[in-house]
Short mmCIF file of C-alpha atoms in Angstrom, two decimals:
data_model
loop_
_atom_site.label_atom_id
_atom_site.label_comp_id
_atom_site.label_asym_id
_atom_site.label_seq_id
_atom_site.Cartn_x
_atom_site.Cartn_y
_atom_site.Cartn_z
CA MET A 1 -42.76 196.91 137.56
CA ARG A 2 -40.70 194.33 135.78
CA ALA A 3 -43.38 194.66 132.70
CA ALA A 4 -41.74 198.14 132.03
CA GLY A 5 -38.49 197.41 133.03
CA ARG A 6 -38.21 195.18 129.78
CA ALA A 7 -40.43 197.04 127.61
CA SER A 8 -37.68 199.96 128.72
CA HIS A 9 -34.99 196.70 128.04
CA SER A 10 -36.36 196.08 125.04
CA ARG A 11 -36.83 199.49 123.63
CA LEU A 12 -32.77 200.06 124.20
CA ARG A 13 -31.48 196.86 122.36
CA SER A 14 -33.67 198.52 119.42
CA VAL A 15 -32.34 201.60 119.68
CA LYS A 16 -29.08 199.77 119.32
CA SER A 17 -29.70 197.89 117.36
CA GLY A 18 -31.06 200.80 114.90
CA ILE A 19 -27.32 202.79 115.32
CA LEU A 20 -25.65 199.24 114.38
CA ARG A 21 -27.68 199.33 111.02
CA ALA A 22 -26.83 203.35 110.70
CA ALA A 23 -23.20 202.15 111.12
CA SER A 24 -23.11 199.33 108.41
CA GLY A 25 -24.25 201.40 106.18
CA VAL A 26 -28.14 200.95 106.03
CA ALA A 27 -29.33 203.49 103.54
CA SER A 28 -30.26 206.71 106.03
CA ASP A 29 -34.20 207.25 105.14
CA THR A 30 -34.45 203.19 106.04
CA LEU A 31 -33.18 204.67 108.99
CA GLU A 32 -35.17 207.22 109.91
CA ARG A 33 -38.56 205.73 109.31
CA ALA A 34 -37.41 203.22 111.67
CA LEU A 35 -36.26 205.49 114.47
CA MET A 36 -39.29 207.07 113.57
CA THR A 37 -41.24 204.46 115.27
CA ARG A 38 -39.90 204.81 118.42
CA GLU A 39 -41.30 206.04 121.00
CA ARG A 40 -41.38 209.43 122.34
CA LYS A 41 -39.33 208.93 125.36
CA ILE A 42 -36.67 208.15 123.92
CA TYR A 43 -35.94 210.80 121.45
CA TRP A 44 -33.54 213.02 123.71
CA VAL A 45 -31.33 209.05 123.91
CA LYS A 46 -31.58 208.46 120.61
CA THR A 47 -30.36 212.18 118.81
CA ALA A 48 -27.22 211.79 121.58
CA THR A 49 -26.34 208.93 119.90
CA ILE A 50 -27.08 209.70 116.38
CA LEU A 51 -24.75 212.81 116.91
CA CYS A 52 -21.73 211.03 118.65
CA LEU A 53 -21.84 208.64 115.99
CA ILE A 54 -21.82 211.02 112.56
CA PRO A 55 -17.56 211.92 113.29
CA VAL A 56 -17.35 207.88 112.57
CA LEU A 57 -19.04 208.07 109.87
CA VAL A 58 -17.19 211.28 108.84
CA TYR A 59 -14.11 209.84 109.51
CA ALA A 60 -14.73 206.00 107.99
CA PHE A 61 -11.51 204.17 107.49
CA GLY A 62 -9.42 207.54 108.43
CA SER A 63 -6.80 205.04 108.89
CA GLY A 64 -6.79 204.02 105.59
CA PRO A 65 -8.71 202.00 103.41
CA PRO A 66 -8.63 198.22 102.83
CA PRO A 67 -6.63 196.45 100.39
CA ARG A 68 -7.82 196.70 96.59
CA ARG A 69 -9.39 200.09 96.49
CA THR A 70 -8.23 201.15 93.90
CA GLY A 71 -10.35 200.46 90.34
CA ALA A 72 -7.33 198.52 89.42
CA PRO A 73 -8.10 194.93 87.63
CA GLY A 74 -9.49 192.91 90.33
CA ASP A 75 -10.29 196.05 92.62
CA ARG A 76 -12.91 197.94 93.62
CA THR A 77 -13.54 201.12 94.67
CA CYS A 78 -13.91 202.44 98.21
CA LEU A 79 -17.75 203.42 96.21
CA ASP A 80 -18.70 200.18 95.31
CA SER A 81 -17.75 197.94 97.87
CA GLY A 82 -19.71 200.62 100.81
CA CYS A 83 -16.52 202.46 102.11
CA HIS A 84 -17.73 205.53 101.05
CA VAL A 85 -20.65 207.20 99.49
CA GLY A 86 -20.80 209.70 96.67
CA THR A 87 -19.79 210.19 92.98
CA SER A 88 -16.77 208.70 90.71
CA ILE A 89 -14.69 210.46 88.88
CA PRO A 90 -12.63 208.10 86.16
CA ASP A 91 -9.59 209.31 84.48
CA SER A 92 -9.48 212.27 87.10
CA GLY A 93 -7.44 215.66 86.31
CA ALA A 94 -7.49 216.03 89.76
CA ILE A 95 -4.46 213.11 90.45
CA ALA A 96 -0.96 214.27 89.83
CA LEU A 97 1.87 211.78 89.81
CA SER A 98 5.49 212.53 90.05
CA SER A 99 9.12 211.52 90.45
CA SER A 100 12.49 212.96 91.72
CA ILE A 101 14.31 211.69 89.00
CA GLY A 102 11.73 213.92 86.82
CA ASP A 103 9.56 211.41 84.93
CA LEU A 104 7.95 208.65 84.94
CA SER A 105 10.78 205.83 84.29
CA TYR A 106 12.72 203.21 85.48
CA THR A 107 15.76 201.89 85.12
CA PRO A 108 16.48 198.06 86.20
CA GLY A 109 16.93 197.10 89.76
CA GLY A 110 18.14 201.28 90.00
CA ALA A 111 17.96 203.32 92.99
CA ARG A 112 14.90 203.77 95.23
CA GLN A 113 12.56 206.67 94.16
CA ARG A 114 10.59 209.63 95.67
CA TRP A 115 6.97 209.56 94.85
CA THR A 116 4.64 212.06 95.40
CA VAL A 117 0.65 212.04 94.94
CA ARG A 118 -1.21 215.47 94.61
CA ILE A 119 -5.22 215.67 94.76
CA THR A 120 -6.49 219.06 94.16
CA ASP A 121 -10.23 219.35 94.27
CA ALA A 122 -11.84 222.72 95.55
CA GLN A 123 -15.10 221.06 96.64
CA ALA A 124 -12.93 219.01 99.56
CA ARG A 125 -12.24 219.90 102.33
CA ARG A 126 -10.17 216.36 103.14
CA PHE A 127 -8.14 214.03 100.73
CA GLY A 128 -7.52 210.56 101.54
CA PHE A 129 -5.88 208.27 98.88
CA GLN A 130 -4.48 204.10 97.93
CA LEU A 131 -2.13 203.19 94.97
CA THR A 132 -1.01 200.13 93.93
CA THR A 133 1.97 199.06 91.04
CA ARG A 134 0.96 196.25 89.02
CA LEU A 135 3.23 194.23 86.05
CA ALA A 136 1.24 195.42 82.90
CA SER A 137 1.80 192.09 82.09
CA ASN A 138 -0.15 190.71 84.84
CA GLU A 139 -2.49 193.96 86.67
CA THR A 140 -4.69 191.81 88.71
CA SER A 141 -1.63 190.05 90.48
CA GLY A 142 1.17 190.93 89.69
CA GLN A 143 3.01 193.34 92.19
CA ALA A 144 5.45 195.47 90.30
CA GLY A 145 8.93 196.93 92.27
CA ASP A 146 8.88 197.76 96.37
CA LEU A 147 5.99 200.37 98.09
CA ASN A 148 7.65 201.63 101.40
CA PRO A 149 6.20 205.08 103.43
CA ALA A 150 8.15 207.89 103.78
CA ASP A 151 6.78 209.49 106.71
CA THR A 152 4.40 208.78 108.83
CA ALA A 153 1.45 210.41 106.86
CA THR A 154 1.13 206.81 104.82
CA GLN A 155 1.35 202.92 105.63
CA VAL A 156 2.21 200.23 103.10
CA ILE A 157 -0.59 197.37 103.55
CA CYS A 158 -0.35 193.71 101.92
CA GLU A 159 -3.86 192.26 100.10
CA ASN A 160 -4.46 190.04 103.43
CA ASP A 161 -4.84 193.65 104.99
CA GLN A 162 -2.39 193.56 106.91
CA PRO A 163 0.78 195.69 107.42
CA LYS A 164 3.85 194.61 105.26
CA PRO A 165 6.85 192.93 106.29
CA ALA A 166 10.32 194.49 106.73
CA ALA A 167 10.67 191.33 104.42
CA GLY A 168 7.90 192.36 101.81
CA CYS A 169 4.25 190.91 101.58
CA PRO A 170 4.09 186.67 101.48
CA SER A 171 3.61 185.15 97.69
CA SER A 172 0.10 184.34 99.23
CA ALA A 173 -0.56 188.29 99.57
CA PRO A 174 1.94 189.95 96.90
CA VAL A 175 0.17 193.04 95.76
CA GLN A 176 1.17 196.52 97.89
CA PHE A 177 -0.95 199.12 98.43
CA VAL A 178 -0.05 202.65 99.88
CA GLU A 179 -2.48 204.99 101.42
CA HIS A 180 -3.03 207.68 103.93
CA PHE A 181 -2.08 206.76 108.18
CA GLN A 182 -4.33 208.30 110.49
CA PHE A 183 -6.41 211.19 109.56
CA PRO A 184 -6.80 212.56 105.81
CA ARG A 185 -4.97 214.96 105.13
CA THR A 186 -6.59 218.57 104.30
CA ASP A 187 -4.07 219.64 101.00
CA GLY A 188 -3.73 216.26 99.84
CA THR A 189 -0.44 215.65 98.98
CA PHE A 190 0.83 212.57 100.04
CA THR A 191 5.06 211.29 99.70
CA PHE A 192 6.57 207.65 100.05
CA ASP A 193 8.79 205.73 97.61
CA TRP A 194 8.66 203.20 95.15
CA THR A 195 11.66 200.91 94.22
CA PRO A 196 11.88 199.61 90.71
CA PRO A 197 11.94 195.66 89.57
CA ALA A 198 15.72 194.17 89.61
CA THR A 199 15.55 193.55 85.97
CA ASN A 200 12.87 194.36 83.37
CA VAL A 201 9.68 193.68 83.68
CA GLY A 202 8.60 195.82 80.81
CA ASP A 203 5.51 198.73 81.74
CA VAL A 204 4.67 199.00 85.06
CA ARG A 205 0.91 199.94 85.56
CA VAL A 206 -0.05 202.20 88.74
CA TYR A 207 -3.74 202.71 90.02
CA VAL A 208 -4.59 205.71 91.90
CA ALA A 209 -7.69 206.15 93.89
CA ALA A 210 -7.85 209.40 95.68
CA ASN A 211 -10.94 210.43 98.28
CA GLY A 212 -12.13 213.92 98.12
CA SER A 213 -14.41 214.19 101.58
CA VAL A 214 -16.93 217.17 101.21
CA ALA A 215 -18.82 218.14 103.89
CA GLY A 216 -21.87 216.23 104.83
CA VAL A 217 -22.16 212.40 105.47
CA GLY A 218 -21.58 210.21 102.95
CA ASN A 219 -20.60 212.83 100.49
CA SER A 220 -17.37 211.80 98.67
CA ARG A 221 -15.25 212.56 95.84
CA ILE A 222 -13.81 209.34 94.33
CA HIS A 223 -11.64 210.67 91.68
CA LEU A 224 -9.77 207.92 89.81
CA ARG A 225 -6.55 207.43 87.32
CA ASN A 226 -3.71 205.27 86.31
CA PHE A 227 -0.49 206.26 85.27
CA THR A 228 1.99 204.01 83.09
CA ILE A 229 6.01 203.52 83.56
CA ARG A 230 8.04 202.60 81.24
CA PRO A 231 11.86 201.32 82.17
CA ALA A 232 14.31 203.59 80.89
CA THR A 233 15.15 203.31 77.27
CA SER A 234 19.15 201.84 77.28
CA VAL A 235 21.22 204.88 75.70
CA PRO A 236 24.58 203.55 73.92
CA PRO A 237 27.80 205.64 74.73
CA SER A 238 28.55 208.15 72.37
CA PRO A 239 31.33 207.82 70.02
CA ALA A 240 34.62 209.59 70.60
CA ILE A 241 37.21 210.15 68.10
CA ARG A 242 40.64 208.72 69.19
CA ALA A 243 43.35 211.85 70.12
CA GLU A 244 46.53 210.22 68.46
CA GLN A 245 46.20 209.75 64.14
CA SER A 246 42.04 210.59 64.82
CA VAL A 247 41.81 211.67 60.92
CA LEU A 248 44.27 209.84 58.54
CA GLN A 249 44.25 210.44 54.65
CA ALA A 250 43.25 207.32 53.19
CA PHE A 251 46.25 206.52 50.79
CA ASP A 252 49.08 207.49 52.56
CA ASP A 253 48.39 207.54 56.40
CA ARG A 254 49.26 211.75 56.93
CA ALA A 255 47.07 214.03 59.14
CA ARG A 256 45.45 216.01 55.83
CA ILE A 257 41.91 217.27 54.75
CA SER A 258 40.65 218.49 51.86
CA PRO A 259 37.89 218.42 49.19
CA GLY A 260 37.11 214.92 47.33
CA THR A 261 39.52 212.93 48.67
CA TYR A 262 39.00 209.97 51.09
CA VAL A 263 40.27 209.96 55.20
CA GLN A 264 40.25 206.99 57.85
CA VAL A 265 38.24 208.42 61.09
CA PHE A 266 39.41 206.04 64.14
CA GLY A 267 38.43 206.38 67.75
CA SER A 268 35.14 204.01 69.76
CA ASN A 269 31.83 203.21 70.30
CA PHE A 270 31.27 203.46 66.21
CA ALA A 271 29.00 201.05 65.20
CA GLN A 272 29.35 197.95 66.78
CA ASN A 273 29.31 195.81 63.27
CA GLY A 274 31.68 193.25 63.64
CA ALA A 275 35.54 192.51 62.10
CA ASN A 276 33.93 192.56 58.09
CA GLY A 277 32.24 196.24 59.54
CA ARG A 278 29.95 197.31 56.30
CA LEU A 279 30.67 198.13 52.76
CA TRP A 280 28.32 200.33 51.17
CA GLU A 281 26.08 198.73 48.53
CA GLY A 282 23.63 199.92 45.67
CA ARG A 283 21.18 200.01 48.08
CA ASP A 284 22.68 203.30 49.82
CA PHE A 285 22.55 205.36 47.07
CA ASN A 286 19.82 207.59 45.88
CA GLY A 287 20.82 207.89 42.72
CA ASN A 288 23.95 209.84 41.56
CA SER A 289 24.98 210.12 45.14
CA ALA A 290 26.07 208.27 47.44
CA PRO A 291 25.24 207.99 51.36
CA THR A 292 25.95 210.17 53.59
CA ASN A 293 25.36 207.65 56.70
CA LEU A 294 25.51 204.13 56.83
CA ASP A 295 22.93 202.21 59.78
CA GLY A 296 22.84 205.49 61.08
CA TRP A 297 26.89 206.35 60.97
CA GLY A 298 28.21 209.03 59.11
CA VAL A 299 30.97 211.64 59.65
CA THR A 300 30.61 215.54 59.03
CA PHE A 301 33.29 217.97 58.10
CA ASN A 302 32.01 221.58 59.79
CA ASP A 303 29.26 220.37 59.61
CA ILE A 304 28.90 219.04 56.21
CA PRO A 305 27.88 215.51 55.50
CA GLY A 306 30.74 213.01 53.86
CA PHE A 307 29.74 210.31 51.69
CA VAL A 308 30.17 206.79 53.87
CA TYR A 309 32.13 204.38 52.24
CA PHE A 310 33.06 201.80 55.79
CA VAL A 311 32.08 202.03 58.84
CA ARG A 312 33.25 199.35 61.24
CA GLY A 313 33.35 198.27 65.01
CA GLY A 314 33.25 196.79 68.38
CA VAL A 315 36.66 194.60 67.11
CA SER A 316 38.40 193.72 70.43
CA GLY A 317 41.68 194.80 69.93
CA ALA A 318 41.12 197.25 66.97
CA PRO A 319 40.21 201.22 66.95
CA ASP A 320 36.39 201.76 65.43
CA GLN A 321 36.65 202.95 62.19
CA ILE A 322 34.66 204.61 59.24
CA ASN A 323 36.15 205.95 55.94
CA VAL A 324 34.59 208.44 54.53
CA GLN A 325 34.82 211.29 51.12
CA VAL A 326 35.22 214.43 52.46
CA PRO A 327 33.07 216.74 50.95
CA ASN A 328 33.02 220.15 48.96
CA ILE A 329 34.57 222.55 52.15
CA ALA A 330 36.64 225.43 52.41
CA THR A 331 40.48 224.67 51.44
CA THR A 332 41.72 226.99 54.10
CA GLY A 333 41.51 227.35 57.82
CA ASN A 334 40.66 224.52 60.37
CA VAL A 335 38.22 222.18 59.82
CA ASN A 336 36.37 220.14 62.88
CA VAL A 337 35.52 216.87 62.35
CA VAL A 338 32.22 214.70 64.31
CA VAL A 339 31.82 211.35 64.33
CA THR A 340 27.18 210.88 64.34
CA GLY A 341 25.22 208.32 64.91
CA PRO A 342 21.97 207.12 65.45
CA GLY A 343 19.51 208.54 67.59
CA GLY A 344 21.79 212.10 67.13
CA LEU A 345 24.57 210.97 68.76
CA ARG A 346 27.23 213.20 68.36
CA SER A 347 31.20 212.61 68.79
CA ASN A 348 34.15 215.15 69.92
CA ALA A 349 36.17 217.02 67.42
CA ALA A 350 38.76 217.06 66.01
CA THR A 351 40.12 219.91 64.65
CA LEU A 352 42.70 219.57 61.61
CA PRO A 353 43.72 222.05 58.29
CA ALA A 354 42.49 221.93 55.26
CA ALA A 355 44.50 222.07 52.55
CA ALA A 356 43.56 222.72 48.80
CA VAL A 357 45.13 219.02 47.50
CA SER A 358 46.32 215.85 49.99
CA PRO A 359 47.45 213.74 46.16
CA ALA A 360 48.75 210.20 47.62
CA LEU A 361 49.46 206.62 45.51
CA LEU A 362 47.89 203.73 46.62
CA ALA A 363 50.32 201.18 46.30
CA PRO A 364 50.99 198.23 48.66
CA ALA A 365 53.36 199.27 51.56
CA GLY A 366 55.98 197.14 50.17
CA PHE A 367 56.43 200.15 47.05
CA ARG A 368 55.58 203.06 49.70
#
């Protein structure tokens, strides 16, 4: 009886050992061969135990994967690390990333953005994910910005596999990962927050790994995709023509406009080129045709470009200025004068009456 008890205890230990090997990722056919060698008398014990184990396998890492499973440089995926078994789908269109600001960009030191990851896979029943943000200049270990959960469906961990403290991840484990928390979702949508870096660090690379779990044990579809978040282009302020004495005849400083005469346009946010400004040069001409802009700065008269002779801006205590020859415009009615700048910049319009001629004599102030 004692010998029989020892034999029974030995069998149960063998069953336990086989189950632990299954939970550790031993291939199912190996497990099956091992189980087939057991005596028939413990068949029902094995069956019940394995059936209890199946939900554990199905919901493996239901509370979120370990760190560095995004497929980014220096990371693995849940397939090659043994978290899941299934198919890898690189550069997958099933993953979409959107931002509350409308486009994938950031302003250094700017406000926190609300990001949403959406996973679309008609074959999958449940979804999980992990995302990381890296410096394009150091995609292995350069953390870019700060990740935070927006609800209880996500969590943020550090690369040391610990929850991110309020003060941020430690310097010894700086890379952050946002991922699903508790159980995977059935709708494939996850929302969380990202705060941009305080300074312009260049491009930011976002790596996302998404698990679409298909019915059956060990049958996952691992989608991989990455995105680039670029610094927002610095948009200069629009040029503005001043309200008083905005457009003056160049020779007598009166508000008159006629075809062929020279006028001065005054305002702010014109070309910031300093006290000497910029005169037209031979290189600005196209044959006998005078330039209609200097370094991108010009003036239109009822949408007809004038011929720009001089541009100056950025002088402390002085208005910005453009000297321009009026093109061949109508000599009756009003004329809308607009300053144009690089990249499609446009000022407000200054409106003046047109005249057929506006004679003036260019002379030193003492002779006027």
